[in-house]
């Protein structure tokens, strides 16, 4: 006994891969599917087994393909893991009763219409493209950072790009986005990254935007600030394996198939977003209400575009990462603290109507 | 935009089936056609599955070919998002084995997809113009196919929404994304390299053949189909309005008298040319297409008995697909059916006379050459009046301007 996982369960023969896949012989004690997937790693050492460890062969699926796709072993285990997550109170609804006036929460179940892909940051895996999984439970998830990044990008597309010819409006919306999401990446003496991109997108709005920040925060330099939106991770209930097989241009045949893990279409998760209007606190209630509702409407528009049109995953330009615009109404919730009670909605149109009613003063 | 599937579409999945439409399969195919058009326009388009794919880094400068600027590559996003959905499986169960007479193994045809495809193009860049996608798609739809396994008859489609497309708009859209000012902002350069023996629309040929049928059961007499004509899977395929005649035609062309169209009389090593033209599932030498075996002196290498050389794995091809695609037959009206023969036949393969082959093929399809096609034994006795409806290939000096040729392809122009 070496007390080293990868040495004890090392793959030395092709048969080891089959035994590992089925959980027999020395691999019997590896009851956790993710551990068996990690143990596949030692097949990397031998080139002749590498592809077999990924998918088996034409006659017989084995390795990762079996564990994730053919046998559905991972999905069986995900159900158990998700119940553990719930039991520990990790993926539950958020209580906003202690938050300031005007805070709001949007939450609703989401069902994937097209697969979702993200890239995990594990240093070694048997394929190049593992889907991002929670480190503790091994459940595939969309991190809160991913939600934030995707929503900010989508709101730039849907709110900022259409007004590039109107610098004052551009500056105003860019400022609003900064309050919602926090300081832009690249906001340095020599602008780079996101900031440079937006500066270049509408150069005439550059100074107006910076002036607004300085005016609001009373400093010479634009400060580092946190955004008013708080994102939560989405845990998915299914995982699957897909393949892209780029065709050699000379032989017109598939060459070096690229395997990638996905959360497949039909998988269910939960989206939660909380907003705290701390940059508007102290303002008179009608004014606060106007600002909060404006932010809410803009964010909903962004969410709708992100989830139904642009997608929120890797490979989104290939159509991945969009959801069904129809969910279980009873599981949804919109509450605006001190402004509106809880409302239910079954799709984005209903959500927008709810907000219109709240804005019109009919809180029903 | 809606696309009607005329002959089943194949987009393979991890189980080597095509149970549902995979957008990546269609996008890959669209890129293939875009590359072929760009190469025809003397633009460089990299082989994205090869080692020389973009980006090419020279000192601190990143270079991308126009195809990668449109479809994306490492470090640069695709200019558009393509949502593709629709299509439904034709039948359940394994592949149908269509075995023309005198063949031992035959051709295995899996279900594929029928119905309609919804295609939604969402620009992700201000400089994107839909013509960059629609023009290659329209040329593929009018003359070739999309998706995989087009050599087996899959992938003929029709654009339902009739849009008048002009090639000059594709050219304009391309110029827009290649503007030096835009590339400078992105801190990249257009890659100008050599297109070494990669698919080029100038080296492609397209033919459409029509014939009349005397009854609705004509397909039961097609060579290879007769023994499986009562198979429910095949009946479901026929219900889609297409008939898999590709095995019958290819069998004649490769193994039967059709050999005379491409084989020179003095050839001894005919299988090399055959492998190059019609493909093979054997591992072959990448320069001469001779079958290779493991090298006894170096177990990691392969031995080519023709070149008398020990080859590294990467100097061999594991499999080769056919350069000639034969579509399924599809209905034009109550009594008239049509099929396509098309492909990319480059110059320069040793011992192969491209012009002779294309001339022979055209004359045989047209019925005015010395070599005739035994249509009734291939397509059955209930078919008649087989004729070459249209033949298209880039034909300088008569058609010296590639843009005019591509515009004519968009307009479905041209006669046999």
XYZ file of C-alpha atoms in Angstrom, chain B residues 2 57 72 77 144 153 196 291 304 381 405:
11
model
C -35.824 27.903 -42.481
C 2.562 34.090 -34.571
C -13.173 32.209 -34.957
C -14.242 34.974 -31.373
C -23.564 20.231 -52.889
C -25.874 10.898 -50.297
C -1.347 23.868 -50.476
C -1.817 0.741 -48.183
C 5.062 1.936 -47.741
C -36.256 -0.795 -65.033
C -18.637 32.064 -61.733
